[in-house]
Structure formats: structure tokens, C-alpha cells
PDB file of C-alpha atoms in Angstrom:
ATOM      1  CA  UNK A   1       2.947 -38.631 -12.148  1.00  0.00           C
ATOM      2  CA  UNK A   2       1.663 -35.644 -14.197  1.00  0.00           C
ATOM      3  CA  UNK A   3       0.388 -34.074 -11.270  1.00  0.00           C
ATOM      4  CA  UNK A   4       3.762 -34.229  -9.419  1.00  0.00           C
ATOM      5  CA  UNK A   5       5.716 -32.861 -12.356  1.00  0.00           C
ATOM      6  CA  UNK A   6       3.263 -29.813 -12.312  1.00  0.00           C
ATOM      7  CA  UNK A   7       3.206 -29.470  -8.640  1.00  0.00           C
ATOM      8  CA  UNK A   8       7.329 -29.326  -9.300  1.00  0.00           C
ATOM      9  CA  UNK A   9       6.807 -27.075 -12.142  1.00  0.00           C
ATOM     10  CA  UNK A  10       4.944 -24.518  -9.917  1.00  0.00           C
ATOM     11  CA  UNK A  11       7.840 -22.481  -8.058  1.00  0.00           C
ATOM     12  CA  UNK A  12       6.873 -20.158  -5.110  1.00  0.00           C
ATOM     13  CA  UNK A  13       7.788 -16.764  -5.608  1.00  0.00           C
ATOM     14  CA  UNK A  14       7.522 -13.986  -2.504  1.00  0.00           C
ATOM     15  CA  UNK A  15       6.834 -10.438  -3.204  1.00  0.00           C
ATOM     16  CA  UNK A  16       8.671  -7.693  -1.276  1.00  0.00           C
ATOM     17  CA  UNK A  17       6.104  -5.519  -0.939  1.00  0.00           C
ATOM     18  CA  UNK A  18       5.326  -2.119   0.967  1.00  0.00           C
ATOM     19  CA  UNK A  19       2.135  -0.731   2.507  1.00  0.00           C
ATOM     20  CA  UNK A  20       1.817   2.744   3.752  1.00  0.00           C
ATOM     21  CA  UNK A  21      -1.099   3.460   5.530  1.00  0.00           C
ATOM     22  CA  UNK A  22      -2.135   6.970   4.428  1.00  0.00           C
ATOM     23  CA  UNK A  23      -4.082   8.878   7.673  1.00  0.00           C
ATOM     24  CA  UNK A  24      -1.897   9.969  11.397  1.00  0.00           C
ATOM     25  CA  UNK A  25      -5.181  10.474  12.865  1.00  0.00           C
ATOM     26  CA  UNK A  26      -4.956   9.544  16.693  1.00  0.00           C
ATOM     27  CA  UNK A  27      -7.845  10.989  18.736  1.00  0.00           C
ATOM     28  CA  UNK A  28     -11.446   9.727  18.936  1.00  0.00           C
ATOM     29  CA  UNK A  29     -12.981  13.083  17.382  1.00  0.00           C
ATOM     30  CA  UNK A  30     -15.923  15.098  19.397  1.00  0.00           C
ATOM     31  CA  UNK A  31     -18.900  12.932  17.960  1.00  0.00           C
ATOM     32  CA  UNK A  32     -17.305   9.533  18.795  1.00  0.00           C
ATOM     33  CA  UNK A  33     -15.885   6.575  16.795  1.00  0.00           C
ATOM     34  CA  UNK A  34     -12.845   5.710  16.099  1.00  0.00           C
ATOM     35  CA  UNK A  35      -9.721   7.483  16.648  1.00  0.00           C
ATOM     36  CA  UNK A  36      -8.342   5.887  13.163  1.00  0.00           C
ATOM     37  CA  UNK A  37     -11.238   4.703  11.058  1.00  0.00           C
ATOM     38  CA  UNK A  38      -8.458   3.417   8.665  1.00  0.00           C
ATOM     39  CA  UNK A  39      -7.302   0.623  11.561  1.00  0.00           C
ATOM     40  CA  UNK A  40     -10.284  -1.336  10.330  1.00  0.00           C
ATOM     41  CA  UNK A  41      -9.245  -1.392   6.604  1.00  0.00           C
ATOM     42  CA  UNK A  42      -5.453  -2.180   7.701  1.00  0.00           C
ATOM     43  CA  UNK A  43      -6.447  -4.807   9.679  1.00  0.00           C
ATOM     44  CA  UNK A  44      -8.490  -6.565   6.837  1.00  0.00           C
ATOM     45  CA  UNK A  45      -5.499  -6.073   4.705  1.00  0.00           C
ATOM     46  CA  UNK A  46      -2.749  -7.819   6.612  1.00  0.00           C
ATOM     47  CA  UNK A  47      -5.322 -10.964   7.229  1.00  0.00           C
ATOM     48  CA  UNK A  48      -5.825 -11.224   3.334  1.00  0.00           C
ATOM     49  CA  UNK A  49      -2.141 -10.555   2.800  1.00  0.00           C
ATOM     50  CA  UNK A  50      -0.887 -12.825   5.291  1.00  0.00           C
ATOM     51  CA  UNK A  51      -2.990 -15.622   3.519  1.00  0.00           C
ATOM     52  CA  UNK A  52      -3.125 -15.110   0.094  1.00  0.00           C
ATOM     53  CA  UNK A  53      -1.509 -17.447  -2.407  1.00  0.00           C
ATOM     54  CA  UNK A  54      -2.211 -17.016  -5.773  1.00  0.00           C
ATOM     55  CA  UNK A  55      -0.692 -18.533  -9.473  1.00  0.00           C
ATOM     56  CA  UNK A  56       0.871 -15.854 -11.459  1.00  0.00           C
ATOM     57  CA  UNK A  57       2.755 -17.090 -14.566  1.00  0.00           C
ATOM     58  CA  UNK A  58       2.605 -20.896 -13.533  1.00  0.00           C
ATOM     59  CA  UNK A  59       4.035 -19.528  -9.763  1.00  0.00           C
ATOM     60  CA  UNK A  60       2.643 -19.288  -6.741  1.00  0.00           C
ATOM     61  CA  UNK A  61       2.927 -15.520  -5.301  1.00  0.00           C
ATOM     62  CA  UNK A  62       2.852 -14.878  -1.461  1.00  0.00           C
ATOM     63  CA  UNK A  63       3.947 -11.334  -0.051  1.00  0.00           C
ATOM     64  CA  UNK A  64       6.700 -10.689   2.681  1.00  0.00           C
ATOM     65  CA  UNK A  65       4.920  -7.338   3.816  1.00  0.00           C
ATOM     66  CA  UNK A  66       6.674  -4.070   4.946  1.00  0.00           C
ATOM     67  CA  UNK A  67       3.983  -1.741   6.744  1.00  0.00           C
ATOM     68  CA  UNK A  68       4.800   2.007   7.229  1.00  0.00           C
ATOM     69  CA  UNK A  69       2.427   3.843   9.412  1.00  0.00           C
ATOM     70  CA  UNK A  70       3.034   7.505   9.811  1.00  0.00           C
ATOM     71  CA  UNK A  71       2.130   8.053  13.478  1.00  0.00           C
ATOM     72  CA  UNK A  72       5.452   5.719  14.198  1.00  0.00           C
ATOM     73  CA  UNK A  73       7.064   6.853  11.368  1.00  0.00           C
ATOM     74  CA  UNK A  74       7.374  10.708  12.468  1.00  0.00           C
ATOM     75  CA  UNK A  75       6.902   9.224  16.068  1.00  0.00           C
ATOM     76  CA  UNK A  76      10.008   9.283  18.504  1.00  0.00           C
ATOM     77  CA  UNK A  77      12.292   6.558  17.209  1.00  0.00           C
ATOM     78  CA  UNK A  78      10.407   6.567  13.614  1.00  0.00           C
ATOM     79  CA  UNK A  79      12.532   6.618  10.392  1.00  0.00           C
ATOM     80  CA  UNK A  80      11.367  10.034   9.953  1.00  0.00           C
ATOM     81  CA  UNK A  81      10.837  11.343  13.559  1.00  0.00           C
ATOM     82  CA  UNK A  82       9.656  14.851  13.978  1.00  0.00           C
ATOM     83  CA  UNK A  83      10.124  15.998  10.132  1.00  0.00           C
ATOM     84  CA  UNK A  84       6.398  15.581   9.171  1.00  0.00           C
ATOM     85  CA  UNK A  85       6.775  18.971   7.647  1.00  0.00           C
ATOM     86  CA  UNK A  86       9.560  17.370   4.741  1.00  0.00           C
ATOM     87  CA  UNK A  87      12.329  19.739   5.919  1.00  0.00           C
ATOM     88  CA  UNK A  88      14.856  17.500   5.296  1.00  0.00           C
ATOM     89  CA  UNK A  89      13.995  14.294   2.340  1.00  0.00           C
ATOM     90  CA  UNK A  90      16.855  11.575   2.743  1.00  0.00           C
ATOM     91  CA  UNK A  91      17.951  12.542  -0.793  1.00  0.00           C
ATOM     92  CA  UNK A  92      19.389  15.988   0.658  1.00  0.00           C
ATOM     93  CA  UNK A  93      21.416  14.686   3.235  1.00  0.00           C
ATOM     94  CA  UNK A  94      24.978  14.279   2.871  1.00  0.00           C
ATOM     95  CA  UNK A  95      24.965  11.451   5.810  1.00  0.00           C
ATOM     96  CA  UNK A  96      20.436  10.391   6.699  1.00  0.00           C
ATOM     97  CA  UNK A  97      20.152   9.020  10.233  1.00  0.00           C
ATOM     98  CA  UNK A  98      20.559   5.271  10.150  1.00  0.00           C
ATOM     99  CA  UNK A  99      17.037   4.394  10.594  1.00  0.00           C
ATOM    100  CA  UNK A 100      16.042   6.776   7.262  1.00  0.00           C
ATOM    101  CA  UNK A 101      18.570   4.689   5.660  1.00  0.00           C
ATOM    102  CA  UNK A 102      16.433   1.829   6.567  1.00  0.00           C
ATOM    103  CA  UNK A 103      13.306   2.762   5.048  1.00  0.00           C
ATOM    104  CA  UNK A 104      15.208   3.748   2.261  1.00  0.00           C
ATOM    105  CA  UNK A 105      16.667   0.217   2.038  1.00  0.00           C
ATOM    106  CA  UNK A 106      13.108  -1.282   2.284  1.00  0.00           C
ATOM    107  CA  UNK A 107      11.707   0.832  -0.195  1.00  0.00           C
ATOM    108  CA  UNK A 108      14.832   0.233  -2.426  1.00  0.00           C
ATOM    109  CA  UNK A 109      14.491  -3.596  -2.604  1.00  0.00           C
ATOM    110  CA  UNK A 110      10.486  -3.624  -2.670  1.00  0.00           C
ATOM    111  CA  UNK A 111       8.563  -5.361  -5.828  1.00  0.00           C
ATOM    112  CA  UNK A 112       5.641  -3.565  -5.151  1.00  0.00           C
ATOM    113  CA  UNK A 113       3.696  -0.369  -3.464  1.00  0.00           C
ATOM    114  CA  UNK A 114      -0.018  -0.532  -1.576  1.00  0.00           C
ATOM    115  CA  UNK A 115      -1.243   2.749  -0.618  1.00  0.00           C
ATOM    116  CA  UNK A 116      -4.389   2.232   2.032  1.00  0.00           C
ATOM    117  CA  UNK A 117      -6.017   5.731   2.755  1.00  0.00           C
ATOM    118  CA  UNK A 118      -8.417   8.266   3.441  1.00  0.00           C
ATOM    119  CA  UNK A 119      -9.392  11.560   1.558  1.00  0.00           C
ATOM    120  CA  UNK A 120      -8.423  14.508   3.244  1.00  0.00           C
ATOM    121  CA  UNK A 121     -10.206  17.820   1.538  1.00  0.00           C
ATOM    122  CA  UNK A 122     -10.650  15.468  -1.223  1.00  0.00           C
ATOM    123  CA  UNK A 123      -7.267  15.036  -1.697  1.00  0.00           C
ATOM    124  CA  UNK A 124      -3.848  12.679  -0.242  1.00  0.00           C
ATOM    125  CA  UNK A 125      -3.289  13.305   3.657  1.00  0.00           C
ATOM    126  CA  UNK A 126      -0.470  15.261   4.231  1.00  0.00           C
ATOM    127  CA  UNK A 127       1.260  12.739   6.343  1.00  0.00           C
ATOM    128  CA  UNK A 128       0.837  10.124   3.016  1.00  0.00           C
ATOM    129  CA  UNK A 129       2.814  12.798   0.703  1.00  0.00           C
ATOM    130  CA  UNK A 130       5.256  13.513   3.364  1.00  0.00           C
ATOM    131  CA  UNK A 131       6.301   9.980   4.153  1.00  0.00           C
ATOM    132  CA  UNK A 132       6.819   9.431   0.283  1.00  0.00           C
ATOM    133  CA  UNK A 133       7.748  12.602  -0.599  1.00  0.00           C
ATOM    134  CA  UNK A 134      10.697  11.867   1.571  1.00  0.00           C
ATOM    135  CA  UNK A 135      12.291   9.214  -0.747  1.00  0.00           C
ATOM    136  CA  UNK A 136      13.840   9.750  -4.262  1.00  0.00           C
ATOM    137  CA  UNK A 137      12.074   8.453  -7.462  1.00  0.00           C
ATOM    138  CA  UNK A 138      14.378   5.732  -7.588  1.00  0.00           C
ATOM    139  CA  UNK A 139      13.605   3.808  -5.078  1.00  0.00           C
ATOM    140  CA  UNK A 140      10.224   3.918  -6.294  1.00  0.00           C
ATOM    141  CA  UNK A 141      10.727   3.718 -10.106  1.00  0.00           C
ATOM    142  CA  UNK A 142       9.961   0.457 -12.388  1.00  0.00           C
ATOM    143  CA  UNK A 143       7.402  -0.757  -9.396  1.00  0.00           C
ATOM    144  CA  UNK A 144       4.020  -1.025  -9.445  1.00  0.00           C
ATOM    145  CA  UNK A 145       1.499   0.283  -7.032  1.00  0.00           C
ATOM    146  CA  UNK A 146      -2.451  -0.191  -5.887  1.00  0.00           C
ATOM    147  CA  UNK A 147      -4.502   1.944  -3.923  1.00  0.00           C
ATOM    148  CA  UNK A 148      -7.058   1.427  -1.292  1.00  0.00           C
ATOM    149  CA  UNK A 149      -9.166   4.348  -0.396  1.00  0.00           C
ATOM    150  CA  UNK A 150     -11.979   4.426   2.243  1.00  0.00           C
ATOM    151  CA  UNK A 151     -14.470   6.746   4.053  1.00  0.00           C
ATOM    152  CA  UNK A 152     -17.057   6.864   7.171  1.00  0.00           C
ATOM    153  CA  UNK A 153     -19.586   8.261   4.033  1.00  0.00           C
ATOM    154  CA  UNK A 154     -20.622   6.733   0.719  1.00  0.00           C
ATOM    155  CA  UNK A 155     -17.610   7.551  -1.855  1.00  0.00           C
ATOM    156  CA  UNK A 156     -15.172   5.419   0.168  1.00  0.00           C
ATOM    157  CA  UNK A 157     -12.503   8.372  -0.408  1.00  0.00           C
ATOM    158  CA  UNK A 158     -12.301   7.895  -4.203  1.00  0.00           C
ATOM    159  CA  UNK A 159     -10.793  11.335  -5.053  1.00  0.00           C
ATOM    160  CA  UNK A 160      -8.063  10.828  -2.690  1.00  0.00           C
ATOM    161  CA  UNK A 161      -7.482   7.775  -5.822  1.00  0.00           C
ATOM    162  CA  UNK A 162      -7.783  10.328  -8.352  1.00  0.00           C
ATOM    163  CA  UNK A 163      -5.137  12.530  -6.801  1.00  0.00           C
ATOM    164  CA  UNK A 164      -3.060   9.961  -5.673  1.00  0.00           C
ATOM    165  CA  UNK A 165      -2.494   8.502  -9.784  1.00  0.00           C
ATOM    166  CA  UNK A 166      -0.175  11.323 -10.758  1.00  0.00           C
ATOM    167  CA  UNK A 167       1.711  11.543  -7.396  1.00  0.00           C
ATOM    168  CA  UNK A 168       2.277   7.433  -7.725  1.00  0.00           C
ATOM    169  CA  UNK A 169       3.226   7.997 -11.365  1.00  0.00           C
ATOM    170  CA  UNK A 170       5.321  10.534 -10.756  1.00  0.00           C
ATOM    171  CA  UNK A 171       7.757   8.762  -8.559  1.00  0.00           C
ATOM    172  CA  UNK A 172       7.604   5.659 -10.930  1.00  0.00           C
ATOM    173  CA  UNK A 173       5.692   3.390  -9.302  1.00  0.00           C
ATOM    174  CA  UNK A 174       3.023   3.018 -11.800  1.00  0.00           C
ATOM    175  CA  UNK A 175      -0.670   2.809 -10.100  1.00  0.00           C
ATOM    176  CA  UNK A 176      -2.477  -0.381 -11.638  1.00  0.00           C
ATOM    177  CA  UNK A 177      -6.065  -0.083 -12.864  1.00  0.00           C
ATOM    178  CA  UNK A 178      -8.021  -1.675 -10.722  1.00  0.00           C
ATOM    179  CA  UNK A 179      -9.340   0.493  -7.897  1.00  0.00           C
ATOM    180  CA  UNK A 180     -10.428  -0.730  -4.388  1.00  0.00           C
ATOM    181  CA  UNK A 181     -13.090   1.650  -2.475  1.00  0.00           C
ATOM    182  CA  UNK A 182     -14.988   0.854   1.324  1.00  0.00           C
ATOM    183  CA  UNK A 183     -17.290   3.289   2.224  1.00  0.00           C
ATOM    184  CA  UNK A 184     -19.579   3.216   5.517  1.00  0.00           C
ATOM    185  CA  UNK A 185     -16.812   1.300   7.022  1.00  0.00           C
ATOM    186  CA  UNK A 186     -17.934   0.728  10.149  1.00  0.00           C
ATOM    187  CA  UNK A 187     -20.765  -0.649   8.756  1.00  0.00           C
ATOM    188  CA  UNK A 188     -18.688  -2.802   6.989  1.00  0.00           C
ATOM    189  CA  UNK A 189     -15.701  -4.117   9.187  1.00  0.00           C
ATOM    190  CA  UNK A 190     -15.603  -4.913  12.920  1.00  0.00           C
ATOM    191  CA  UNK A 191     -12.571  -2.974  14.963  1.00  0.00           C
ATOM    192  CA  UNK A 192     -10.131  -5.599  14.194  1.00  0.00           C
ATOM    193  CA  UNK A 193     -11.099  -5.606  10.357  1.00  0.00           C
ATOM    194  CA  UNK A 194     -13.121  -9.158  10.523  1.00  0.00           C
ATOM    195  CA  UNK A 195     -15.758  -8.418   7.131  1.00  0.00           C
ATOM    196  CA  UNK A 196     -19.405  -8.329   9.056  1.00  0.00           C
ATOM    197  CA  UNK A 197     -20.491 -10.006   6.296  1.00  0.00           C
ATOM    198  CA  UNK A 198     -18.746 -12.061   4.160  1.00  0.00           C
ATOM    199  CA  UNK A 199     -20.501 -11.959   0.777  1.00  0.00           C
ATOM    200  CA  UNK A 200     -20.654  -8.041   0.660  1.00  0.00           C
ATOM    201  CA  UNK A 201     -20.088  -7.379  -2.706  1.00  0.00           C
ATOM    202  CA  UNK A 202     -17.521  -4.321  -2.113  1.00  0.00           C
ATOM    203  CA  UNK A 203     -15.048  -6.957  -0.384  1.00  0.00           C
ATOM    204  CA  UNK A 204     -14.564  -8.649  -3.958  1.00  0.00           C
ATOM    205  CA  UNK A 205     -12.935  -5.367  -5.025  1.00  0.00           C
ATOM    206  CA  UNK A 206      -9.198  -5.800  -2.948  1.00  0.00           C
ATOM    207  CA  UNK A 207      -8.497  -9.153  -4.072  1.00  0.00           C
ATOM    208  CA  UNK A 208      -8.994  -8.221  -7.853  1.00  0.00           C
ATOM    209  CA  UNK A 209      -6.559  -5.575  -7.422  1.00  0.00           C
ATOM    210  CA  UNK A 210      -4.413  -7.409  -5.557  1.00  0.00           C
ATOM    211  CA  UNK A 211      -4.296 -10.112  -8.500  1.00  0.00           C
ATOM    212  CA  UNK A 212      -3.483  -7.033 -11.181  1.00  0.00           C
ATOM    213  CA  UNK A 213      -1.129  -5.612  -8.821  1.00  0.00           C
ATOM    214  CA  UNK A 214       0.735  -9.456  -8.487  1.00  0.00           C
ATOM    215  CA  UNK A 215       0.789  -9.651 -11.628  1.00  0.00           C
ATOM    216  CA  UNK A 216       2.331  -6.189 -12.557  1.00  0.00           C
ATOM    217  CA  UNK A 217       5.109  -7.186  -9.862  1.00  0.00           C
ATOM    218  CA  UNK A 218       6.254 -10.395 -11.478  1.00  0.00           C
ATOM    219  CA  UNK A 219       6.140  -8.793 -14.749  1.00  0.00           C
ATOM    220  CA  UNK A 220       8.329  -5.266 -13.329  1.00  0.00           C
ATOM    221  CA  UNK A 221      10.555  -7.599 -11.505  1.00  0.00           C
ATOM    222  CA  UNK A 222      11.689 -10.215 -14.553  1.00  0.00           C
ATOM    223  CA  UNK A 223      12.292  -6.990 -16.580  1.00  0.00           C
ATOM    224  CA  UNK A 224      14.735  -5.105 -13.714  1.00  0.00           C
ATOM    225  CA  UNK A 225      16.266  -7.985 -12.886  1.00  0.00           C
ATOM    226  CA  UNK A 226      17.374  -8.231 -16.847  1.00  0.00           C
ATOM    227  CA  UNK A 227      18.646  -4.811 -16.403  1.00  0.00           C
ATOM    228  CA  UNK A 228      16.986  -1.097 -16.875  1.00  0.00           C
ATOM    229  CA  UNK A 229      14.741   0.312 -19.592  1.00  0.00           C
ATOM    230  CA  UNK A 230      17.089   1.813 -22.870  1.00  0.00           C
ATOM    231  CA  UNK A 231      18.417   5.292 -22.537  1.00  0.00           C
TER     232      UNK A 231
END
């Protein structure tokens, strides 16, 4: 009977939340691989994401998961088709095309951010900045975020992390500590994003930032739905 009432106890909570996929890349380059080494990192995202139930606060925490991938988004038909460049952000238009108002809405009514990327000249891809860059601070604000960096080399794209802290802050969605970094990722991941081996130590890193970045979410969600921070 005790275990019932704590089984009861134990509501399930789903988290709205958003991953943008940082890189655009879509050619196999001149020495061969992949024409999106990042594919492989998705891909071992949205299995653990699709999965993952943890406790949070006495709930249980399972993610309804938004992804935004810039080679559709600026794609024909994409939210943001053919405005890579960030001529026109939705917050600058009198009346945004119906599908911008969509992302807008998504990103609006999300709980929480996941930023999966490369470096590019140790920095954020441009596509990344533009596809944010394109949405006001509030829709970002009172959120938190993670960020998952990876490279072909051994640094797994880490300073792409260190830049992307103050951009995340800056719109409001606050990056949480924990870092997750894959380098040598083919050596790591098959094409679909299966782990080659399962006990690799680097593969304990996403899951511990998931749990921060849960955790965060609950936390940022109880307080905004008791109303905003004091004036």
C-alpha cells in the first residue's frame, strides 16, 4: 500500500523543449566523410531524448521535443526561408509570414533550450546565430539552456561553448553548468548515432547535463507560471 501511494504521489511532467542543431553543412567535403558530421550527435540525442525518464522533485520528467535544423529552416518552405543573412528578425515585421509565427509560437511556449553544435573559426556557426538571432529575448527569457558541442578532432568544439554562454545569456535563456563535449566522433558514433561502445566514458557527459538542465526547467517553469520576476 505504501508503494501505491508513492507510485500516485509521483506525477509525470513533460518538458516542452527545443533543440537547434547548430551546423547547415550539406556536402561531403574534398577528403571524404560526412556531409554533416553533426547527424551523428543528433541522432544520439533524439534516441536518449525519446527514452529518458527521470525523477525531478518527486516527478517523473519526459520531453515533447521541437527540433530546428537550419538547412530546412532557411530551406524553401522553412520558417525562415532564404533570410540566412538576418535581414528581416520576426520582431521587425509589422505582419511575419505564418510559418515564422510558428517557430515563434514554439519557441514562446518552450521550458527549455538544447543547442547541439560545431565550432566554426572557434566560434558559433553563422547559421546557429542567425536562426536565434531571429527571435526576440522574450521568447527566450526565464528558460534554461544546455549545450552540446562536438568535433572530427580532439576538443570536441569546446570554444564554440565558450562563445555560445554570453549569446545564450543574453537572450535569457540561461546556459546550465554542465558542459557536454564528443570529439573524434566518428570514432565514437556509427552514422545513425548508435554509441560504438557503450561504456565510453565521454557518453556519461549528456545525460548529466541533461539531469541539470531538467532540473533548471521544472524549477524556471513553477516560478513563470507564478508570474514574472519583480520590476
Amino acid at each position: 500500500p505504501q508503494q501505491a501511494t508513492n507510485d500516485a504521489a509521483m506525477a509525470s511532467k513533460t518538458l516542452k523543449t527545443v533543440v537547434f542543431i547548430g551546423s547547415a553543412k550539406n556536402i561531403v567535403p574534398p577528403w571524404g566523410g560526412d556531409s554533416r558530421l553533426g547527424d551523428r550527435i543528433v541522432g544520439h540525442v533524439k534516441s536518449l531524448l525519446a527514452t529518458r525518464q527521470v525523477a525531478v522533485g518527486g516527478d517523473t520528467i519526459k520531453h515533447d521535443v521541437t527540433y530546428y535544423d537550419p538547412i530546412e529552416v532557411f530551406g524553401e518552405g522553412g520558417a525562415l526561408a532564404g533570410d540566412g543573412e538576418l535581414r528581416a528578425p520576426h520582431f521587425f515585421l509589422g505582419q511575419a509570414p505564418p510559418a515564422m509565427d510558428a517557430m515563434r509560437d514554439v519557441l514562446k511556449a518552450a521550458d527549455c533550450f538544447l543547442i547541439v553544435t560545431p565550432e566554426y573559426n572557434h566560434s558559433i556557426p553563422p547559421a546557429l546565430a542567425s536562426m536565434m538571432g531571429h527571435f526576440g529575448g522574450s521568447n527566450f527569457s526565464l528558460k534554461p539552456s544546455a549545450i552540446c558541442t562536438y568535433s572530427p578532432g580532439p576538443w570536441g568544439g569546446a570554444r564554440a561553448a565558450m562563445a555560445l554562454r554570453p549569446f545564450l545569456s543574453e537572450l535569457g535563456c540561461i546556459p546550465v553548468s554542465k558542459l557536454a563535449h564528443f570529439p573524434g566522433v566518428t570514432d565514437m558514433f556509427e552514422a545513425d548515432g548508435t554509441p560504438k561502445d557503450n561504456e565510453h566514458r565521454m557518453l556519461k557527459q549528456l545525460p548529466a547535463m541533461l539531469g541539470e538542465l531538467e532540473w533548471m526547467a521544472v524549477a524556471m517553469k513553477t516560478q513563470r507560471e507564478k508570474g514574472p520576476p519583480p520590476a
